[in-house]
Amino acid sequence: MSKIKRGKGLTKVISGPETEIDQRVQYHFQEKTWDETITKDSWMVFKVMAEFVDGYEKMAKIGPCVSIFGSARVKEGDPSYEMAVEIAEKITRLGFGIITGGGPGIMEAGNRGARQAGGKSIGLNIDLPFEQHFNPYIDKHYSMDYNYFFVRKVMFVKYSQGFVVMPGGFGTLDELSEAITLIQTLKIARFPIVLVGSKFWNGLLDWFKNTLLEEGMISEEDLKLYRVVDTADEAVAHIKAFYDKYSINVNF
């Protein structure tokens, strides 16, 4: 911990993570030589490369999977948590593995459902100064830790054949936007995206229609890239129907 004096006799105590964030901000305004900057940035490339290589080697073996996104802050007993467990169980019984962010909340629920159904349970954890830790329902062979969000997101998208998006915060919105954008721009195949909880998502979806579409920022077809459901059975049925349409047998 460090102390910062503010005014006469007033001291604010700053915790470790806050101090680290403060130092990161100050770093960009410090004088540095060109050699110092290029050396630091160049060596970071090797750290990024190592995360990609490790991820590719492990994830290439997992087979068809569905990613489940959602808040790290919900607890067991919350309706979203319990529905995520049920969805993961039922998706696993279709033959898919389950990929989550590896942490608590909805991520734990997804891995828990996969474990209960006897399927593959994958956790892609991100190193954060708060609220993130591996949950106990991940298969040891498929637990991975990342420093970089963008590497982790590549793993989510590259190795998923469907996305179930539960209620969540900024991180969940980031993952949803990533999946929709890559499908919209034809960078990945048109895999099913399921938004669970119409009450939760309606405000955002109304903004899509009434602002983005009206302003010409997206097209009418883009609104068909996702399906909104309110039950576990509806979520699973949409994914199953998608693959039945192509006569794909997930079990292999």
C-alpha positions as protocol buffer text, in pm:
chain_id: "A"
residue {
  index: 1
  type: MET
  ca { x: 0 y: 0 z: 0 }
}
residue {
  index: 2
  type: SER
  ca { x: 105 y: 359 z: -55 }
}
residue {
  index: 3
  type: LYS
  ca { x: -14 y: 687 z: 94 }
}
residue {
  index: 4
  type: ILE
  ca { x: -97 y: 1007 z: -88 }
}
residue {
  index: 5
  type: LYS
  ca { x: -139 y: 1330 z: 115 }
}
residue {
  index: 6
  type: ARG
  ca { x: -429 y: 1550 z: 19 }
}
residue {
  index: 7
  type: GLY
  ca { x: -450 y: 1885 z: 201 }
}
residue {
  index: 8
  type: LYS
  ca { x: -372 y: 1942 z: 567 }
}
residue {
  index: 9
  type: GLY
  ca { x: -349 y: 1617 z: 756 }
}
residue {
  index: 10
  type: LEU
  ca { x: -570 y: 1428 z: 510 }
}
residue {
  index: 11
  type: THR
  ca { x: -422 y: 1105 z: 381 }
}
residue {
  index: 12
  type: LYS
  ca { x: -578 y: 863 z: 138 }
}
residue {
  index: 13
  type: VAL
  ca { x: -457 y: 503 z: 146 }
}
residue {
  index: 14
  type: ILE
  ca { x: -444 y: 342 z: -196 }
}
residue {
  index: 15
  type: SER
  ca { x: -449 y: -34 z: -238 }
}
residue {
  index: 16
  type: GLY
  ca { x: -210 y: -234 z: -452 }
}
residue {
  index: 17
  type: PRO
  ca { x: -419 y: -259 z: -773 }
}
residue {
  index: 18
  type: GLU
  ca { x: -507 y: 111 z: -764 }
}
residue {
  index: 19
  type: THR
  ca { x: -140 y: 198 z: -715 }
}
residue {
  index: 20
  type: GLU
  ca { x: -50 y: -19 z: -1012 }
}
residue {
  index: 21
  type: ILE
  ca { x: -311 y: 151 z: -1231 }
}
residue {
  index: 22
  type: ASP
  ca { x: -183 y: 492 z: -1122 }
}
residue {
  index: 23
  type: GLN
  ca { x: 172 y: 387 z: -1213 }
}
residue {
  index: 24
  type: ARG
  ca { x: 57 y: 270 z: -1557 }
}
residue {
  index: 25
  type: VAL
  ca { x: -95 y: 609 z: -1628 }
}
residue {
  index: 26
  type: GLN
  ca { x: 216 y: 793 z: -1513 }
}
residue {
  index: 27
  type: TYR
  ca { x: 444 y: 564 z: -1716 }
}
residue {
  index: 28
  type: HIS
  ca { x: 317 y: 706 z: -2047 }
}
residue {
  index: 29
  type: PHE
  ca { x: 414 y: 1058 z: -1943 }
}
residue {
  index: 30
  type: GLN
  ca { x: 765 y: 975 z: -1825 }
}
residue {
  index: 31
  type: GLU
  ca { x: 1066 y: 1049 z: -2040 }
}
residue {
  index: 32
  type: LYS
  ca { x: 1199 y: 731 z: -2199 }
}
residue {
  index: 33
  type: THR
  ca { x: 1466 y: 667 z: -2457 }
}
residue {
  index: 34
  type: TRP
  ca { x: 1373 y: 514 z: -2791 }
}
residue {
  index: 35
  type: ASP
  ca { x: 1571 y: 201 z: -2699 }
}
residue {
  index: 36
  type: GLU
  ca { x: 1376 y: 155 z: -2377 }
}
residue {
  index: 37
  type: THR
  ca { x: 1042 y: 183 z: -2555 }
}
residue {
  index: 38
  type: ILE
  ca { x: 1121 y: -42 z: -2850 }
}
residue {
  index: 39
  type: THR
  ca { x: 1282 y: -307 z: -2630 }
}
residue {
  index: 40
  type: LYS
  ca { x: 982 y: -328 z: -2396 }
}
residue {
  index: 41
  type: ASP
  ca { x: 731 y: -341 z: -2681 }
}
residue {
  index: 42
  type: SER
  ca { x: 931 y: -589 z: -2888 }
}
residue {
  index: 43
  type: TRP
  ca { x: 967 y: -836 z: -2603 }
}
residue {
  index: 44
  type: MET
  ca { x: 592 y: -821 z: -2543 }
}
residue {
  index: 45
  type: VAL
  ca { x: 547 y: -978 z: -2887 }
}
residue {
  index: 46
  type: PHE
  ca { x: 707 y: -1298 z: -2759 }
}
residue {
  index: 47
  type: LYS
  ca { x: 474 y: -1309 z: -2458 }
}
residue {
  index: 48
  type: VAL
  ca { x: 175 y: -1271 z: -2689 }
}
residue {
  index: 49
  type: MET
  ca { x: 312 y: -1537 z: -2923 }
}
residue {
  index: 50
  type: ALA
  ca { x: 361 y: -1779 z: -2634 }
}
residue {
  index: 51
  type: GLU
  ca { x: -3 y: -1737 z: -2528 }
}
residue {
  index: 52
  type: PHE
  ca { x: -124 y: -1800 z: -2884 }
}
residue {
  index: 53
  type: VAL
  ca { x: 92 y: -2110 z: -2931 }
}
residue {
  index: 54
  type: ASP
  ca { x: -9 y: -2260 z: -2597 }
}
residue {
  index: 55
  type: GLY
  ca { x: -375 y: -2186 z: -2665 }
}
residue {
  index: 56
  type: TYR
  ca { x: -371 y: -2330 z: -3016 }
}
residue {
  index: 57
  type: GLU
  ca { x: -198 y: -2649 z: -2903 }
}
residue {
  index: 58
  type: LYS
  ca { x: -454 y: -2717 z: -2630 }
}
residue {
  index: 59
  type: MET
  ca { x: -769 y: -2593 z: -2801 }
}
residue {
  index: 60
  type: ALA
  ca { x: -710 y: -2769 z: -3134 }
}
residue {
  index: 61
  type: LYS
  ca { x: -790 y: -3103 z: -2966 }
}
residue {
  index: 62
  type: ILE
  ca { x: -1122 y: -3019 z: -2802 }
}
residue {
  index: 63
  type: GLY
  ca { x: -1374 y: -3073 z: -3085 }
}
residue {
  index: 64
  type: PRO
  ca { x: -1705 y: -2885 z: -3129 }
}
residue {
  index: 65
  type: CYS
  ca { x: -1779 y: -2640 z: -2846 }
}
residue {
  index: 66
  type: VAL
  ca { x: -2021 y: -2367 z: -2744 }
}
residue {
  index: 67
  type: SER
  ca { x: -1901 y: -2062 z: -2552 }
}
residue {
  index: 68
  type: ILE
  ca { x: -2111 y: -1931 z: -2265 }
}
residue {
  index: 69
  type: PHE
  ca { x: -2060 y: -1566 z: -2171 }
}
residue {
  index: 70
  type: GLY
  ca { x: -2200 y: -1379 z: -1873 }
}
residue {
  index: 71
  type: SER
  ca { x: -2138 y: -1193 z: -1551 }
}
residue {
  index: 72
  type: ALA
  ca { x: -1872 y: -1299 z: -1303 }
}
residue {
  index: 73
  type: ARG
  ca { x: -2074 y: -1138 z: -1023 }
}
residue {
  index: 74
  type: VAL
  ca { x: -2385 y: -1353 z: -999 }
}
residue {
  index: 75
  type: LYS
  ca { x: -2397 y: -1621 z: -732 }
}
residue {
  index: 76
  type: GLU
  ca { x: -2530 y: -1974 z: -706 }
}
residue {
  index: 77
  type: GLY
  ca { x: -2905 y: -1952 z: -662 }
}
residue {
  index: 78
  type: ASP
  ca { x: -2943 y: -1653 z: -893 }
}
residue {
  index: 79
  type: PRO
  ca { x: -3187 y: -1737 z: -1177 }
}
residue {
  index: 80
  type: SER
  ca { x: -2922 y: -1657 z: -1440 }
}
residue {
  index: 81
  type: TYR
  ca { x: -2670 y: -1885 z: -1270 }
}
residue {
  index: 82
  type: GLU
  ca { x: -2913 y: -2175 z: -1248 }
}
residue {
  index: 83
  type: MET
  ca { x: -3026 y: -2132 z: -1609 }
}
residue {
  index: 84
  type: ALA
  ca { x: -2663 y: -2128 z: -1728 }
}
residue {
  index: 85
  type: VAL
  ca { x: -2606 y: -2460 z: -1549 }
}
residue {
  index: 86
  type: GLU
  ca { x: -2912 y: -2608 z: -1719 }
}
residue {
  index: 87
  type: ILE
  ca { x: -2820 y: -2473 z: -2063 }
}
residue {
  index: 88
  type: ALA
  ca { x: -2465 y: -2605 z: -2036 }
}
residue {
  index: 89
  type: GLU
  ca { x: -2587 y: -2948 z: -1929 }
}
residue {
  index: 90
  type: LYS
  ca { x: -2828 y: -2975 z: -2219 }
}
residue {
  index: 91
  type: ILE
  ca { x: -2581 y: -2843 z: -2476 }
}
residue {
  index: 92
  type: THR
  ca { x: -2323 y: -3092 z: -2350 }
}
residue {
  index: 93
  type: ARG
  ca { x: -2570 y: -3376 z: -2405 }
}
residue {
  index: 94
  type: LEU
  ca { x: -2594 y: -3268 z: -2769 }
}
residue {
  index: 95
  type: GLY
  ca { x: -2224 y: -3350 z: -2799 }
}
residue {
  index: 96
  type: PHE
  ca { x: -2064 y: -3008 z: -2752 }
}
residue {
  index: 97
  type: GLY
  ca { x: -1796 y: -2908 z: -2505 }
}
residue {
  index: 98
  type: ILE
  ca { x: -1848 y: -2589 z: -2305 }
}
residue {
  index: 99
  type: ILE
  ca { x: -1603 y: -2296 z: -2310 }
}
residue {
  index: 100
  type: THR
  ca { x: -1624 y: -2019 z: -2053 }
}
residue {
  index: 101
  type: GLY
  ca { x: -1398 y: -1747 z: -1919 }
}
residue {
  index: 102
  type: GLY
  ca { x: -1299 y: -1984 z: -1639 }
}
residue {
  index: 103
  type: GLY
  ca { x: -1397 y: -1757 z: -1352 }
}
residue {
  index: 104
  type: PRO
  ca { x: -1690 y: -1732 z: -1107 }
}
residue {
  index: 105
  type: GLY
  ca { x: -2054 y: -1645 z: -1173 }
}
residue {
  index: 106
  type: ILE
  ca { x: -2201 y: -1745 z: -1508 }
}
residue {
  index: 107
  type: MET
  ca { x: -1864 y: -1889 z: -1609 }
}
residue {
  index: 108
  type: GLU
  ca { x: -1869 y: -2123 z: -1311 }
}
residue {
  index: 109
  type: ALA
  ca { x: -2228 y: -2217 z: -1391 }
}
residue {
  index: 110
  type: GLY
  ca { x: -2139 y: -2307 z: -1749 }
}
residue {
  index: 111
  type: ASN
  ca { x: -1847 y: -2525 z: -1644 }
}
residue {
  index: 112
  type: ARG
  ca { x: -2057 y: -2681 z: -1371 }
}
residue {
  index: 113
  type: GLY
  ca { x: -2327 y: -2783 z: -1617 }
}
residue {
  index: 114
  type: ALA
  ca { x: -2070 y: -2934 z: -1851 }
}
residue {
  index: 115
  type: ARG
  ca { x: -1911 y: -3129 z: -1564 }
}
residue {
  index: 116
  type: GLN
  ca { x: -2248 y: -3258 z: -1442 }
}
residue {
  index: 117
  type: ALA
  ca { x: -2331 y: -3385 z: -1791 }
}
residue {
  index: 118
  type: GLY
  ca { x: -1992 y: -3554 z: -1826 }
}
residue {
  index: 119
  type: GLY
  ca { x: -1871 y: -3332 z: -2111 }
}
residue {
  index: 120
  type: LYS
  ca { x: -1562 y: -3127 z: -2181 }
}
residue {
  index: 121
  type: SER
  ca { x: -1538 y: -2823 z: -1955 }
}
residue {
  index: 122
  type: ILE
  ca { x: -1293 y: -2558 z: -2076 }
}
residue {
  index: 123
  type: GLY
  ca { x: -1192 y: -2242 z: -1889 }
}
residue {
  index: 124
  type: LEU
  ca { x: -1003 y: -1952 z: -2047 }
}
residue {
  index: 125
  type: ASN
  ca { x: -912 y: -1743 z: -1746 }
}
residue {
  index: 126
  type: ILE
  ca { x: -790 y: -1382 z: -1762 }
}
residue {
  index: 127
  type: ASP
  ca { x: -539 y: -1246 z: -1512 }
}
residue {
  index: 128
  type: LEU
  ca { x: -718 y: -958 z: -1335 }
}
residue {
  index: 129
  type: PRO
  ca { x: -648 y: -772 z: -1011 }
}
residue {
  index: 130
  type: PHE
  ca { x: -1001 y: -848 z: -887 }
}
residue {
  index: 131
  type: GLU
  ca { x: -1295 y: -1093 z: -908 }
}
residue {
  index: 132
  type: GLN
  ca { x: -1133 y: -1345 z: -1143 }
}
residue {
  index: 133
  type: HIS
  ca { x: -1009 y: -1689 z: -1043 }
}
residue {
  index: 134
  type: PHE
  ca { x: -1043 y: -2041 z: -1181 }
}
residue {
  index: 135
  type: ASN
  ca { x: -1367 y: -2209 z: -1081 }
}
residue {
  index: 136
  type: PRO
  ca { x: -1353 y: -2572 z: -961 }
}
residue {
  index: 137
  type: TYR
  ca { x: -1551 y: -2724 z: -1250 }
}
residue {
  index: 138
  type: ILE
  ca { x: -1291 y: -2691 z: -1527 }
}
residue {
  index: 139
  type: ASP
  ca { x: -1112 y: -2996 z: -1668 }
}
residue {
  index: 140
  type: LYS
  ca { x: -747 y: -2968 z: -1565 }
}
residue {
  index: 141
  type: HIS
  ca { x: -632 y: -3040 z: -1920 }
}
residue {
  index: 142
  type: TYR
  ca { x: -837 y: -2746 z: -2050 }
}
residue {
  index: 143
  type: SER
  ca { x: -759 y: -2470 z: -1803 }
}
residue {
  index: 144
  type: MET
  ca { x: -565 y: -2181 z: -1953 }
}
residue {
  index: 145
  type: ASP
  ca { x: -455 y: -1849 z: -1807 }
}
residue {
  index: 146
  type: TYR
  ca { x: -416 y: -1536 z: -2022 }
}
residue {
  index: 147
  type: ASN
  ca { x: -262 y: -1195 z: -1968 }
}
residue {
  index: 148
  type: TYR
  ca { x: -410 y: -1045 z: -2285 }
}
residue {
  index: 149
  type: PHE
  ca { x: -782 y: -1010 z: -2348 }
}
residue {
  index: 150
  type: PHE
  ca { x: -736 y: -1011 z: -2726 }
}
residue {
  index: 151
  type: VAL
  ca { x: -558 y: -1349 z: -2724 }
}
residue {
  index: 152
  type: ARG
  ca { x: -829 y: -1494 z: -2503 }
}
residue {
  index: 153
  type: LYS
  ca { x: -1102 y: -1362 z: -2734 }
}
residue {
  index: 154
  type: VAL
  ca { x: -936 y: -1526 z: -3034 }
}
residue {
  index: 155
  type: MET
  ca { x: -955 y: -1859 z: -2852 }
}
residue {
  index: 156
  type: PHE
  ca { x: -1322 y: -1808 z: -2770 }
}
residue {
  index: 157
  type: VAL
  ca { x: -1415 y: -1734 z: -3129 }
}
residue {
  index: 158
  type: LYS
  ca { x: -1180 y: -1966 z: -3316 }
}
residue {
  index: 159
  type: TYR
  ca { x: -1282 y: -2277 z: -3125 }
}
residue {
  index: 160
  type: SER
  ca { x: -1656 y: -2216 z: -3070 }
}
residue {
  index: 161
  type: GLN
  ca { x: -1939 y: -2332 z: -3292 }
}
residue {
  index: 162
  type: GLY
  ca { x: -2202 y: -2133 z: -3106 }
}
residue {
  index: 163
  type: PHE
  ca { x: -2239 y: -1861 z: -2843 }
}
residue {
  index: 164
  type: VAL
  ca { x: -2479 y: -1838 z: -2551 }
}
residue {
  index: 165
  type: VAL
  ca { x: -2482 y: -1492 z: -2395 }
}
residue {
  index: 166
  type: MET
  ca { x: -2626 y: -1462 z: -2046 }
}
residue {
  index: 167
  type: PRO
  ca { x: -2679 y: -1131 z: -1860 }
}
residue {
  index: 168
  type: GLY
  ca { x: -2348 y: -960 z: -1793 }
}
residue {
  index: 169
  type: GLY
  ca { x: -2153 y: -636 z: -1786 }
}
residue {
  index: 170
  type: PHE
  ca { x: -1892 y: -468 z: -2004 }
}
residue {
  index: 171
  type: GLY
  ca { x: -1690 y: -788 z: -2056 }
}
residue {
  index: 172
  type: THR
  ca { x: -1997 y: -976 z: -2174 }
}
residue {
  index: 173
  type: LEU
  ca { x: -2089 y: -694 z: -2412 }
}
residue {
  index: 174
  type: ASP
  ca { x: -1733 y: -698 z: -2547 }
}
residue {
  index: 175
  type: GLU
  ca { x: -1750 y: -1072 z: -2617 }
}
residue {
  index: 176
  type: LEU
  ca { x: -2095 y: -1043 z: -2776 }
}
residue {
  index: 177
  type: SER
  ca { x: -1982 y: -756 z: -2999 }
}
residue {
  index: 178
  type: GLU
  ca { x: -1674 y: -950 z: -3104 }
}
residue {
  index: 179
  type: ALA
  ca { x: -1877 y: -1253 z: -3211 }
}
residue {
  index: 180
  type: ILE
  ca { x: -2142 y: -1048 z: -3394 }
}
residue {
  index: 181
  type: THR
  ca { x: -1884 y: -834 z: -3573 }
}
residue {
  index: 182
  type: LEU
  ca { x: -1681 y: -1132 z: -3696 }
}
residue {
  index: 183
  type: ILE
  ca { x: -1995 y: -1302 z: -3826 }
}
residue {
  index: 184
  type: GLN
  ca { x: -2128 y: -980 z: -3981 }
}
residue {
  index: 185
  type: THR
  ca { x: -1798 y: -919 z: -4164 }
}
residue {
  index: 186
  type: LEU
  ca { x: -1773 y: -1286 z: -4275 }
}
residue {
  index: 187
  type: LYS
  ca { x: -1448 y: -1339 z: -4085 }
}
residue {
  index: 188
  type: ILE
  ca { x: -1599 y: -1648 z: -3925 }
}
residue {
  index: 189
  type: ALA
  ca { x: -1890 y: -1874 z: -4021 }
}
residue {
  index: 190
  type: ARG
  ca { x: -2243 y: -1777 z: -3922 }
}
residue {
  index: 191
  type: PHE
  ca { x: -2260 y: -1971 z: -3597 }
}
residue {
  index: 192
  type: PRO
  ca { x: -2569 y: -1936 z: -3376 }
}
residue {
  index: 193
  type: ILE
  ca { x: -2572 y: -1656 z: -3115 }
}
residue {
  index: 194
  type: VAL
  ca { x: -2832 y: -1690 z: -2838 }
}
residue {
  index: 195
  type: LEU
  ca { x: -2913 y: -1402 z: -2602 }
}
residue {
  index: 196
  type: VAL
  ca { x: -3077 y: -1535 z: -2288 }
}
residue {
  index: 197
  type: GLY
  ca { x: -3324 y: -1312 z: -2104 }
}
residue {
  index: 198
  type: SER
  ca { x: -3542 y: -1080 z: -2313 }
}
residue {
  index: 199
  type: LYS
  ca { x: -3605 y: -846 z: -2020 }
}
residue {
  index: 200
  type: PHE
  ca { x: -3232 y: -797 z: -1974 }
}
residue {
  index: 201
  type: TRP
  ca { x: -3146 y: -755 z: -2343 }
}
residue {
  index: 202
  type: ASN
  ca { x: -3449 y: -563 z: -2475 }
}
residue {
  index: 203
  type: GLY
  ca { x: -3305 y: -218 z: -2403 }
}
residue {
  index: 204
  type: LEU
  ca { x: -2992 y: -290 z: -2604 }
}
residue {
  index: 205
  type: LEU
  ca { x: -3185 y: -457 z: -2884 }
}
residue {
  index: 206
  type: ASP
  ca { x: -3424 y: -163 z: -2907 }
}
residue {
  index: 207
  type: TRP
  ca { x: -3120 y: 62 z: -2944 }
}
residue {
  index: 208
  type: PHE
  ca { x: -2997 y: -163 z: -3226 }
}
residue {
  index: 209
  type: LYS
  ca { x: -3328 y: -119 z: -3409 }
}
residue {
  index: 210
  type: ASN
  ca { x: -3421 y: 238 z: -3323 }
}
residue {
  index: 211
  type: THR
  ca { x: -3077 y: 396 z: -3341 }
}
residue {
  index: 212
  type: LEU
  ca { x: -2820 y: 183 z: -3524 }
}
residue {
  index: 213
  type: LEU
  ca { x: -3061 y: 63 z: -3791 }
}
residue {
  index: 214
  type: GLU
  ca { x: -3239 y: 399 z: -3826 }
}
residue {
  index: 215
  type: GLU
  ca { x: -2905 y: 580 z: -3861 }
}
residue {
  index: 216
  type: GLY
  ca { x: -2787 y: 331 z: -4123 }
}
residue {
  index: 217
  type: MET
  ca { x: -2507 y: 195 z: -3904 }
}
residue {
  index: 218
  type: ILE
  ca { x: -2626 y: -165 z: -3949 }
}
residue {
  index: 219
  type: SER
  ca { x: -2858 y: -343 z: -4192 }
}
residue {
  index: 220
  type: GLU
  ca { x: -3187 y: -527 z: -4139 }
}
residue {
  index: 221
  type: GLU
  ca { x: -3005 y: -855 z: -4199 }
}
residue {
  index: 222
  type: ASP
  ca { x: -2771 y: -787 z: -3906 }
}
residue {
  index: 223
  type: LEU
  ca { x: -3066 y: -810 z: -3668 }
}
residue {
  index: 224
  type: LYS
  ca { x: -3102 y: -1176 z: -3770 }
}
residue {
  index: 225
  type: LEU
  ca { x: -2754 y: -1269 z: -3647 }
}
residue {
  index: 226
  type: TYR
  ca { x: -2884 y: -1349 z: -3299 }
}
residue {
  index: 227
  type: ARG
  ca { x: -3185 y: -1510 z: -3131 }
}
residue {
  index: 228
  type: VAL
  ca { x: -3339 y: -1393 z: -2803 }
}
residue {
  index: 229
  type: VAL
  ca { x: -3480 y: -1662 z: -2572 }
}
residue {
  index: 230
  type: ASP
  ca { x: -3611 y: -1689 z: -2217 }
}
residue {
  index: 231
  type: THR
  ca { x: -3568 y: -2056 z: -2133 }
}
residue {
  index: 232
  type: ALA
  ca { x: -3293 y: -2314 z: -2139 }
}
residue {
  index: 233
  type: ASP
  ca { x: -3495 y: -2535 z: -2374 }
}
residue {
  index: 234
  type: GLU
  ca { x: -3532 y: -2249 z: -2625 }
}
residue {
  index: 235
  type: ALA
  ca { x: -3160 y: -2176 z: -2614 }
}
residue {
  index: 236
  type: VAL
  ca { x: -3063 y: -2537 z: -2675 }
}
residue {
  index: 237
  type: ALA
  ca { x: -3334 y: -2589 z: -2937 }
}
residue {
  index: 238
  type: HIS
  ca { x: -3201 y: -2297 z: -3143 }
}
residue {
  index: 239
  type: ILE
  ca { x: -2848 y: -2439 z: -3147 }
}
residue {
  index: 240
  type: LYS
  ca { x: -2975 y: -2789 z: -3226 }
}
residue {
  index: 241
  type: ALA
  ca { x: -3198 y: -2660 z: -3507 }
}
residue {
  index: 242
  type: PHE
  ca { x: -2907 y: -2475 z: -3660 }
}
residue {
  index: 243
  type: TYR
  ca { x: -2697 y: -2790 z: -3689 }
}
residue {
  index: 244
  type: ASP
  ca { x: -2992 y: -3010 z: -3787 }
}
residue {
  index: 245
  type: LYS
  ca { x: -3041 y: -2772 z: -4081 }
}
residue {
  index: 246
  type: TYR
  ca { x: -2696 y: -2866 z: -4209 }
}
residue {
  index: 247
  type: SER
  ca { x: -2738 y: -3234 z: -4116 }
}
residue {
  index: 248
  type: ILE
  ca { x: -2436 y: -3210 z: -3887 }
}
residue {
  index: 249
  type: ASN
  ca { x: -2403 y: -3475 z: -3618 }
}
residue {
  index: 250
  type: VAL
  ca { x: -2207 y: -3313 z: -3338 }
}
residue {
  index: 251
  type: ASN
  ca { x: -2129 y: -3639 z: -3162 }
}
residue {
  index: 252
  type: PHE
  ca { x: -1811 y: -3776 z: -3312 }
}
